[in-house]
Amino acid sequence: MAATLRLLKLLKYQASCNPSAYRAAQSMAYWNMKNSTQHAGQKIIAPEYNSSCSPARKVKSTGDAPLSRRIFTTSSAHLGLEFNKVSTLKASSSRPGLPSARRVDEEDVEVFDTFEGTRVFLKLRPEYQIHSYNRSETCQPLSASEGELILHKVTFYQNKLQPEVITNYFCKLSSLPAEQHSLLLSSNSFALLCQLSMKNIELFDTPDLMSILKAFVDLRIPLPPVMLDVYETRFCHQVWEMSLDQLLLVADLWRNLGRRVPRFLKIFFSYLNLHWRELSLSQLIHLIYIIGENRQVPQDLMQKLESVILKYIDLINLEEVGTICLGFFKSSSSLSEFVMRKIGDLACTNMEHMSSHTLVHILKMFRFTHVDHVNFMRRFGELAPQRIPSLGVQGVMHLTLACSALRILDERVMNAVAASVPPRVAHCRSKDVAKILWSFGTLNYKPPNTEEFYSSLINEIHRKMPEFYQYPEHLLTCLLGLAFSEYFPAEFINVALSPGFVKLTQERSKFDLSKELYTLDGTVAVECPDYKGSRLNSHLQQEASAKLWNLASKDMRSKPEFLETLCLLETMLGGPQYIKHHMILPHTRSSDLEVQLDANMKPLPFNREVIPTEDVARLQFKQGGVSLTDDLMNRLLKGKAKRYSQGEMELETGQPPVELRKTAIPSVDSSCNVTDRLGEVGTVGLCPLAHVQPPLVKLAIQFTNKNQYCYGSRGHLLGLHNMKRRQLVQVGYRVVELPHWEWLPLLKQTRLEKLAYLHEKVFTSAL
């Protein structure tokens, strides 16, 4: 009741304030400012030179929740400020540093202060103190009675308070004991002081504005956004009159306040575009931290900052390296391969003394840039298994995700992750569960404790279902990671493919999840024949299939080595009607070259797409193709110089040797422009499609590259590609791989050698 009465009194005061009265009061205050003598000692200098505000209580926080929330109502016309008691209770229970904040066991590895933990670098050089806010600063505390006296003066002298006095009052009130801060929320006098500061905002100089902002941070109570907007606007007007140190301090204060200030930062970044060469080492690192926490920045500025990083690279310590990586990662800004290798070299020299969170930050940037620093990853593989048990599950998730993104399978790391997750799975967010399952599935690795590992995570999916409805993309990531590893929980698949959840993915997620849904649906169709649950409707299937084919086709036909391979196979088999480039399993997101052979191991002309309809009805030809006998193979590969010279002549003239010319092969230009030739097939070698025998063998020829394998491996396929091969076998295909380590070097050899290699691959695989 008392709180309600105070609010009513405040509202009564607000009603007496109208816009014209406000403008008059502002003009009068400005006039008084010009014609009055300032009180000695009342002017507050910039916070970096005067520790006049109270220290923060050192209670560990479990997050970086902002200090301001929408917990009040306001009238923009009357500039009224209304604080409510519910907000006070909410603030006191969630704000770092307040008496009722949850106390955290220091030994609990699952607790990481995401705010203070990313600011460790600020303690490493004294220069940071000039342009950063330090909660641990101590000053003379203000007693409760002195605070009441100040609030009484505010009410009594409200129309006579000068800007420097208002500044002084804010700074003194911020020195109240922490348990008294929340009481200011229900104080009419404090609300009046806030109003007066807004009315006189144009009269404050830069140091006064900075002192008030610092007082706001020290108070750590929810402040009205309308007031913070006024202050942001005022700082926007001051940017070009401030120094780099002052600008960094203001940006840091806004960060400590938990307030996003995009307008201020936009002008600040414009300022930096002209002054970036003046940045000192401490200013550079602090700026990158601020950029990362605010997520958005012009990319041309980040390129300039990269050159400054190179300037100071030999002076940067490991914690600062972590700050650089995190700032660039959070702002989605890339670093060049040269800089990343420099960072990797620096990290390798002293990795054992690097904090685990710095190690995670550096790995995030290697994941983002896809730079493969072999020495760094080798040292990481030696160190990580010791660190993982003492790292929270979020950090473990990032380590695992980095390994999968870089395609690096280190069994020591993966086994340590698999052992550490089940006991702590309850601490996982939906995102952590999803990324860990995805990483193990992508690397196609099953740890020694496979059953315990997967059962704990699958059970956690069940417990986290409400959270998965908030972030539907995480459920699909879970299910695809499980599918790579041959786990198909029907209950969750039924949910993910249900019309309601599909609609949710379209409305709630910021990502286009149609490809993920289609991959999951197609996988279930092949690998779960007994599944009776939800499926995607035909429209979504066709839409996703067309989208994936466009991407796959464009990708493959942009590669000259693929076009040459396709051309050579057409030559060897007898024409484009004997081979088809398409997605045999569209949901697996990549294309194949299909060949069909009859009972006599002869190629069948099954590709109707390249044969005009009228020609199919008219033509009566028997099968053709190159008859590569054992004798011809010997002559091609081991023959005498006289006969092999025919191959040499072919390289010069572009004409096939006499043995090949005798066969019924459509003429193929050496440039092999397959794209231009589709649909322009000659009649030689065709047979009536109506009389084609059913295929005895169906081949799926795959043109692979190193990115489909774990790093440095020739036999360990990644999850998606391994799943695709598994499913091709299930639907009746034999997979013929043209591995990159064999085929790409062979492309530099003679045409006859390439044809011989393809013949052996195709027909030996068929047998």
Short mmCIF file of C-alpha atoms in Angstrom, two decimals, residues 120-495:
data_model
loop_
_atom_site.label_atom_id
_atom_site.label_comp_id
_atom_site.label_asym_id
_atom_site.label_seq_id
_atom_site.Cartn_x
_atom_site.Cartn_y
_atom_site.Cartn_z
CA VAL A 120 39.84 -11.18 -17.89
CA PHE A 121 42.16 -9.51 -20.39
CA LEU A 122 41.37 -6.10 -18.84
CA LYS A 123 43.40 -7.08 -15.78
CA LEU A 124 46.56 -7.90 -17.71
CA ARG A 125 47.81 -4.39 -18.52
CA PRO A 126 47.51 -1.18 -16.49
CA GLU A 127 46.65 0.73 -19.68
CA TYR A 128 43.21 -0.92 -19.76
CA GLN A 129 42.19 0.94 -16.60
CA ILE A 130 42.16 4.21 -18.52
CA HIS A 131 39.39 3.19 -20.90
CA SER A 132 37.47 0.45 -19.09
CA TYR A 133 35.10 0.18 -16.14
CA ASN A 134 36.42 -1.64 -13.11
CA ARG A 135 33.85 -2.95 -10.63
CA SER A 136 36.49 -3.60 -8.01
CA GLU A 137 37.30 0.09 -7.50
CA THR A 138 36.79 1.06 -3.88
CA CYS A 139 35.60 4.38 -2.50
CA GLN A 140 34.10 5.83 0.64
CA PRO A 141 30.61 4.36 1.06
CA LEU A 142 27.66 6.66 1.66
CA SER A 143 25.54 6.01 4.72
CA ALA A 144 21.78 5.50 4.43
CA SER A 145 21.11 8.74 6.33
CA GLU A 146 23.33 10.71 3.95
CA GLY A 147 21.46 9.16 1.04
CA GLU A 148 18.13 10.22 2.53
CA LEU A 149 19.46 13.75 2.96
CA ILE A 150 20.46 13.91 -0.72
CA LEU A 151 17.04 12.67 -1.83
CA HIS A 152 15.40 15.28 0.42
CA LYS A 153 17.52 18.02 -1.19
CA VAL A 154 16.45 16.82 -4.64
CA THR A 155 12.80 17.30 -3.70
CA PHE A 156 13.35 20.62 -1.97
CA TYR A 157 15.68 22.25 -4.53
CA GLN A 158 14.37 20.51 -7.63
CA ASN A 159 14.07 23.64 -9.80
CA LYS A 160 17.36 25.11 -8.64
CA LEU A 161 19.71 22.18 -9.08
CA GLN A 162 22.61 22.87 -11.41
CA PRO A 163 23.88 20.13 -13.78
CA GLU A 164 27.08 19.66 -11.78
CA VAL A 165 25.03 19.19 -8.60
CA ILE A 166 22.83 16.59 -10.30
CA THR A 167 25.98 14.77 -11.41
CA ASN A 168 27.36 14.88 -7.88
CA TYR A 169 24.13 13.51 -6.41
CA PHE A 170 24.08 10.55 -8.81
CA CYS A 171 27.67 9.65 -8.00
CA LYS A 172 27.09 9.91 -4.25
CA LEU A 173 23.93 7.82 -4.38
CA SER A 174 25.82 5.15 -6.31
CA SER A 175 28.08 4.88 -3.25
CA LEU A 176 25.22 3.67 -1.08
CA PRO A 177 25.59 0.14 0.31
CA ALA A 178 24.49 -2.42 -2.28
CA GLU A 179 21.47 -3.47 -0.22
CA GLN A 180 20.17 0.12 -0.36
CA HIS A 181 20.28 0.37 -4.16
CA SER A 182 17.00 -1.39 -4.78
CA LEU A 183 15.21 1.01 -2.43
CA LEU A 184 15.87 3.82 -4.90
CA LEU A 185 13.41 2.19 -7.29
CA SER A 186 10.51 3.09 -5.04
CA SER A 187 11.83 6.57 -4.24
CA ASN A 188 9.94 9.53 -5.71
CA SER A 189 12.98 11.73 -5.15
CA PHE A 190 15.22 9.43 -7.18
CA ALA A 191 12.66 9.38 -9.99
CA LEU A 192 12.64 13.17 -9.85
CA LEU A 193 16.45 13.25 -10.02
CA CYS A 194 16.29 11.12 -13.16
CA GLN A 195 13.75 13.51 -14.67
CA LEU A 196 15.90 16.50 -13.88
CA SER A 197 18.93 14.87 -15.50
CA MET A 198 16.95 14.41 -18.71
CA LYS A 199 15.60 17.96 -18.65
CA ASN A 200 19.15 19.29 -18.29
CA ILE A 201 20.81 16.78 -20.60
CA GLU A 202 22.02 19.43 -23.04
CA LEU A 203 23.82 21.27 -20.23
CA PHE A 204 26.06 18.41 -19.12
CA ASP A 205 29.60 18.35 -20.47
CA THR A 206 31.26 15.09 -21.50
CA PRO A 207 32.94 14.27 -18.15
CA ASP A 208 29.65 14.85 -16.31
CA LEU A 209 27.77 12.59 -18.73
CA MET A 210 30.38 9.88 -18.28
CA SER A 211 30.22 10.19 -14.48
CA ILE A 212 26.43 9.81 -14.50
CA LEU A 213 26.66 6.79 -16.80
CA LYS A 214 29.24 5.27 -14.47
CA ALA A 215 26.90 5.92 -11.52
CA PHE A 216 24.12 4.08 -13.38
CA VAL A 217 26.42 1.06 -13.73
CA ASP A 218 27.43 1.18 -10.06
CA LEU A 219 23.80 1.34 -8.93
CA ARG A 220 22.95 -1.84 -10.83
CA ILE A 221 19.22 -1.27 -10.79
CA PRO A 222 16.81 -1.40 -13.73
CA LEU A 223 16.67 2.01 -15.41
CA PRO A 224 13.94 3.31 -17.74
CA PRO A 225 14.80 2.82 -21.43
CA VAL A 226 13.39 6.28 -22.21
CA MET A 227 16.06 7.81 -20.01
CA LEU A 228 18.81 5.62 -21.45
CA ASP A 229 17.67 6.59 -24.96
CA VAL A 230 18.08 10.26 -24.03
CA TYR A 231 21.59 9.60 -22.78
CA GLU A 232 22.52 7.58 -25.86
CA THR A 233 21.33 10.43 -28.07
CA ARG A 234 23.41 12.91 -26.09
CA PHE A 235 26.52 10.73 -26.37
CA CYS A 236 25.92 10.45 -30.13
CA HIS A 237 26.22 14.25 -30.33
CA GLN A 238 29.45 14.17 -28.33
CA VAL A 239 31.35 11.48 -30.25
CA TRP A 240 33.44 13.77 -32.43
CA GLU A 241 34.50 15.83 -29.43
CA MET A 242 35.74 12.83 -27.42
CA SER A 243 39.06 11.01 -27.32
CA LEU A 244 39.54 7.34 -28.11
CA ASP A 245 39.94 6.56 -24.41
CA GLN A 246 36.70 8.35 -23.56
CA LEU A 247 34.79 6.64 -26.38
CA LEU A 248 36.02 3.21 -25.32
CA LEU A 249 35.10 3.92 -21.70
CA VAL A 250 31.58 5.03 -22.69
CA ALA A 251 31.12 1.94 -24.88
CA ASP A 252 32.36 -0.21 -22.01
CA LEU A 253 29.95 1.42 -19.57
CA TRP A 254 27.04 0.73 -21.91
CA ARG A 255 28.24 -2.87 -22.10
CA ASN A 256 28.33 -3.10 -18.28
CA LEU A 257 24.85 -1.61 -18.21
CA GLY A 258 23.67 -4.39 -20.55
CA ARG A 259 22.32 -1.83 -22.97
CA ARG A 260 22.71 -2.07 -26.75
CA VAL A 261 23.48 1.33 -28.25
CA PRO A 262 23.57 0.85 -32.04
CA ARG A 263 23.29 4.57 -32.84
CA PHE A 264 26.23 5.50 -30.65
CA LEU A 265 28.36 2.64 -32.01
CA LYS A 266 27.57 3.51 -35.61
CA ILE A 267 28.96 7.01 -35.12
CA PHE A 268 31.85 5.62 -33.06
CA PHE A 269 32.78 3.27 -35.92
CA SER A 270 32.67 6.18 -38.37
CA TYR A 271 35.07 7.99 -36.06
CA LEU A 272 37.34 4.93 -36.00
CA ASN A 273 37.46 4.77 -39.79
CA LEU A 274 39.42 8.02 -39.61
CA HIS A 275 41.44 7.32 -36.45
CA TRP A 276 42.16 3.57 -36.57
CA ARG A 277 45.88 4.11 -37.10
CA GLU A 278 46.04 5.86 -33.72
CA LEU A 279 44.92 2.80 -31.76
CA SER A 280 47.29 1.59 -29.08
CA LEU A 281 47.56 -2.11 -28.26
CA SER A 282 45.22 -1.92 -25.26
CA GLN A 283 42.73 0.22 -27.20
CA LEU A 284 42.77 -2.27 -30.08
CA ILE A 285 42.04 -5.31 -27.91
CA HIS A 286 39.35 -3.50 -25.91
CA LEU A 287 37.72 -2.25 -29.12
CA ILE A 288 37.59 -5.77 -30.60
CA TYR A 289 35.97 -6.99 -27.36
CA ILE A 290 33.29 -4.26 -27.58
CA ILE A 291 32.69 -5.02 -31.26
CA GLY A 292 32.22 -8.71 -30.48
CA GLU A 293 29.76 -8.06 -27.66
CA ASN A 294 27.66 -5.85 -29.93
CA ARG A 295 27.79 -8.35 -32.82
CA GLN A 296 27.63 -5.88 -35.71
CA VAL A 297 30.37 -3.81 -37.34
CA PRO A 298 31.28 -2.56 -40.84
CA GLN A 299 33.55 -5.15 -42.44
CA ASP A 300 35.85 -2.53 -43.94
CA LEU A 301 36.70 -1.42 -40.39
CA MET A 302 37.51 -5.01 -39.39
CA GLN A 303 39.92 -5.28 -42.30
CA LYS A 304 41.70 -2.18 -41.02
CA LEU A 305 41.81 -3.62 -37.53
CA GLU A 306 43.41 -6.78 -38.91
CA SER A 307 46.34 -4.74 -40.15
CA VAL A 308 46.69 -3.21 -36.67
CA ILE A 309 46.68 -6.72 -35.18
CA LEU A 310 49.64 -7.60 -37.39
CA LYS A 311 51.40 -4.46 -36.17
CA TYR A 312 51.18 -5.63 -32.55
CA ILE A 313 51.18 -9.42 -33.09
CA ASP A 314 54.50 -9.99 -31.31
CA LEU A 315 53.35 -8.04 -28.23
CA ILE A 316 49.96 -9.71 -27.75
CA ASN A 317 49.60 -12.23 -24.92
CA LEU A 318 47.52 -15.41 -25.10
CA GLU A 319 44.46 -14.05 -23.28
CA GLU A 320 44.39 -11.12 -25.68
CA VAL A 321 44.65 -13.55 -28.59
CA GLY A 322 41.51 -15.24 -27.23
CA THR A 323 39.77 -11.85 -27.01
CA ILE A 324 40.65 -11.08 -30.63
CA CYS A 325 39.31 -14.43 -31.82
CA LEU A 326 36.10 -14.12 -29.82
CA GLY A 327 35.47 -10.56 -31.01
CA PHE A 328 35.93 -11.46 -34.66
CA PHE A 329 33.87 -14.64 -34.24
CA LYS A 330 30.93 -12.93 -32.53
CA SER A 331 30.84 -10.16 -35.13
CA SER A 332 30.99 -12.73 -37.98
CA SER A 333 34.21 -11.14 -39.23
CA SER A 334 36.88 -13.27 -40.80
CA LEU A 335 40.62 -13.14 -40.30
CA SER A 336 43.00 -13.95 -43.14
CA GLU A 337 44.74 -17.31 -43.26
CA PHE A 338 48.05 -15.54 -42.67
CA VAL A 339 46.84 -13.98 -39.42
CA MET A 340 45.23 -17.23 -38.27
CA ARG A 341 48.48 -19.10 -38.81
CA LYS A 342 50.29 -16.42 -36.81
CA ILE A 343 47.74 -16.86 -34.02
CA GLY A 344 48.13 -20.65 -34.19
CA ASP A 345 51.91 -20.36 -33.97
CA LEU A 346 51.60 -18.05 -30.98
CA ALA A 347 49.17 -20.40 -29.23
CA CYS A 348 51.38 -23.44 -29.82
CA THR A 349 54.34 -21.91 -28.01
CA ASN A 350 52.65 -21.85 -24.60
CA MET A 351 49.34 -23.70 -24.89
CA GLU A 352 49.71 -25.47 -21.56
CA HIS A 353 49.52 -22.10 -19.78
CA MET A 354 46.54 -20.91 -21.79
CA SER A 355 43.17 -20.80 -20.04
CA SER A 356 40.61 -23.33 -21.27
CA HIS A 357 38.19 -20.59 -22.32
CA THR A 358 40.88 -18.86 -24.38
CA LEU A 359 41.54 -22.19 -26.07
CA VAL A 360 37.82 -22.45 -26.88
CA HIS A 361 37.79 -18.91 -28.33
CA ILE A 362 40.74 -19.65 -30.63
CA LEU A 363 39.12 -22.88 -31.79
CA LYS A 364 35.93 -20.98 -32.60
CA MET A 365 37.89 -18.77 -34.98
CA PHE A 366 39.67 -21.70 -36.61
CA ARG A 367 36.23 -23.23 -37.13
CA PHE A 368 34.90 -19.99 -38.61
CA THR A 369 37.84 -19.47 -40.99
CA HIS A 370 38.35 -23.18 -41.79
CA VAL A 371 42.12 -22.78 -41.48
CA ASP A 372 43.85 -26.10 -40.83
CA HIS A 373 46.78 -25.37 -38.52
CA VAL A 374 48.20 -28.87 -38.10
CA ASN A 375 50.62 -28.09 -35.26
CA PHE A 376 47.93 -26.27 -33.28
CA MET A 377 45.49 -29.15 -33.62
CA ARG A 378 48.19 -31.67 -32.68
CA ARG A 379 49.00 -29.73 -29.49
CA PHE A 380 45.29 -29.33 -28.86
CA GLY A 381 44.82 -33.11 -29.13
CA GLU A 382 47.51 -33.63 -26.49
CA LEU A 383 46.12 -31.03 -24.08
CA ALA A 384 42.34 -31.22 -24.51
CA PRO A 385 41.70 -34.62 -22.84
CA GLN A 386 43.18 -33.23 -19.60
CA ARG A 387 41.13 -30.01 -19.80
CA ILE A 388 37.73 -31.46 -20.79
CA PRO A 389 36.75 -32.82 -17.32
CA SER A 390 37.20 -29.34 -15.81
CA LEU A 391 35.43 -27.52 -18.65
CA GLY A 392 31.69 -26.82 -18.66
CA VAL A 393 29.53 -28.63 -21.18
CA GLN A 394 29.16 -25.49 -23.28
CA GLY A 395 32.93 -25.33 -23.67
CA VAL A 396 33.04 -29.06 -24.39
CA MET A 397 30.40 -28.55 -27.08
CA HIS A 398 32.50 -25.85 -28.77
CA LEU A 399 35.62 -28.02 -28.73
CA THR A 400 33.71 -30.91 -30.27
CA LEU A 401 32.03 -28.73 -32.87
CA ALA A 402 35.38 -27.23 -33.90
CA CYS A 403 36.79 -30.73 -34.46
CA SER A 404 33.85 -31.71 -36.68
CA ALA A 405 33.93 -28.45 -38.65
CA LEU A 406 37.65 -28.86 -39.32
CA ARG A 407 37.11 -32.61 -40.07
CA ILE A 408 39.73 -33.53 -37.48
CA LEU A 409 39.09 -36.85 -35.79
CA ASP A 410 41.28 -37.18 -32.71
CA GLU A 411 40.07 -40.22 -30.78
CA ARG A 412 41.69 -38.97 -27.57
CA VAL A 413 39.57 -35.82 -27.66
CA MET A 414 36.36 -37.56 -28.72
CA ASN A 415 36.71 -40.28 -26.09
CA ALA A 416 37.28 -37.65 -23.40
CA VAL A 417 34.15 -35.80 -24.54
CA ALA A 418 32.09 -38.99 -24.64
CA ALA A 419 33.22 -39.91 -21.12
CA SER A 420 32.50 -36.46 -19.66
CA VAL A 421 29.04 -35.85 -21.14
CA PRO A 422 26.77 -38.54 -19.57
CA PRO A 423 27.36 -37.51 -15.91
CA ARG A 424 26.74 -33.85 -16.78
CA VAL A 425 24.10 -34.19 -19.47
CA ALA A 426 21.50 -32.40 -17.31
CA HIS A 427 23.56 -29.21 -17.65
CA CYS A 428 23.27 -29.31 -21.45
CA ARG A 429 21.10 -26.83 -23.30
CA SER A 430 19.21 -28.04 -26.34
CA LYS A 431 21.95 -26.44 -28.44
CA ASP A 432 24.67 -28.39 -26.62
CA VAL A 433 22.87 -31.71 -27.11
CA ALA A 434 22.35 -30.93 -30.80
CA LYS A 435 25.91 -29.85 -31.57
CA ILE A 436 27.51 -32.74 -29.69
CA LEU A 437 25.35 -35.31 -31.50
CA TRP A 438 26.00 -33.56 -34.80
CA SER A 439 29.77 -33.53 -34.22
CA PHE A 440 30.02 -37.23 -33.41
CA GLY A 441 27.75 -38.06 -36.33
CA THR A 442 29.66 -35.84 -38.73
CA LEU A 443 33.00 -37.36 -37.76
CA ASN A 444 31.37 -40.81 -38.10
CA TYR A 445 32.85 -41.88 -34.79
CA LYS A 446 31.46 -44.12 -32.09
CA PRO A 447 33.31 -43.93 -28.76
CA PRO A 448 34.00 -46.93 -26.47
CA ASN A 449 30.99 -46.00 -24.29
CA THR A 450 28.68 -45.63 -27.28
CA GLU A 451 25.53 -47.00 -25.64
CA GLU A 452 25.87 -44.90 -22.47
CA PHE A 453 26.79 -41.80 -24.48
CA TYR A 454 23.90 -41.96 -26.93
CA SER A 455 21.27 -43.14 -24.46
CA SER A 456 22.05 -40.25 -22.09
CA LEU A 457 21.74 -37.68 -24.88
CA ILE A 458 18.57 -39.24 -26.34
CA ASN A 459 16.99 -39.21 -22.90
CA GLU A 460 17.99 -35.56 -22.54
CA ILE A 461 16.20 -34.74 -25.80
CA HIS A 462 13.03 -36.05 -24.19
CA ARG A 463 13.52 -33.87 -21.11
CA LYS A 464 14.35 -30.81 -23.20
CA MET A 465 11.42 -31.04 -25.64
CA PRO A 466 9.87 -27.71 -24.51
CA GLU A 467 13.18 -26.04 -25.34
CA PHE A 468 13.36 -27.77 -28.71
CA TYR A 469 9.98 -26.29 -29.58
CA GLN A 470 11.52 -22.86 -28.98
CA TYR A 471 14.54 -23.71 -31.16
CA PRO A 472 13.25 -26.23 -33.73
CA GLU A 473 16.51 -26.21 -35.67
CA HIS A 474 18.21 -27.90 -32.71
CA LEU A 475 15.89 -30.91 -32.84
CA LEU A 476 16.62 -31.44 -36.54
CA THR A 477 20.35 -31.14 -35.85
CA CYS A 478 20.00 -33.82 -33.16
CA LEU A 479 18.10 -36.20 -35.42
CA LEU A 480 20.47 -35.81 -38.37
CA GLY A 481 23.49 -36.37 -36.12
CA LEU A 482 21.80 -39.51 -34.78
CA ALA A 483 20.91 -40.66 -38.32
CA PHE A 484 24.57 -40.38 -39.39
CA SER A 485 25.34 -42.75 -36.51
CA GLU A 486 22.42 -45.09 -37.39
CA TYR A 487 20.13 -44.11 -34.52
CA PHE A 488 16.50 -43.45 -35.41
CA PRO A 489 14.33 -42.51 -32.39
CA ALA A 490 10.86 -42.85 -33.93
CA GLU A 491 9.17 -40.72 -31.27
CA PHE A 492 11.25 -37.64 -32.07
CA ILE A 493 11.19 -38.25 -35.82
CA ASN A 494 7.40 -38.34 -35.69
CA VAL A 495 7.43 -34.97 -33.92
#
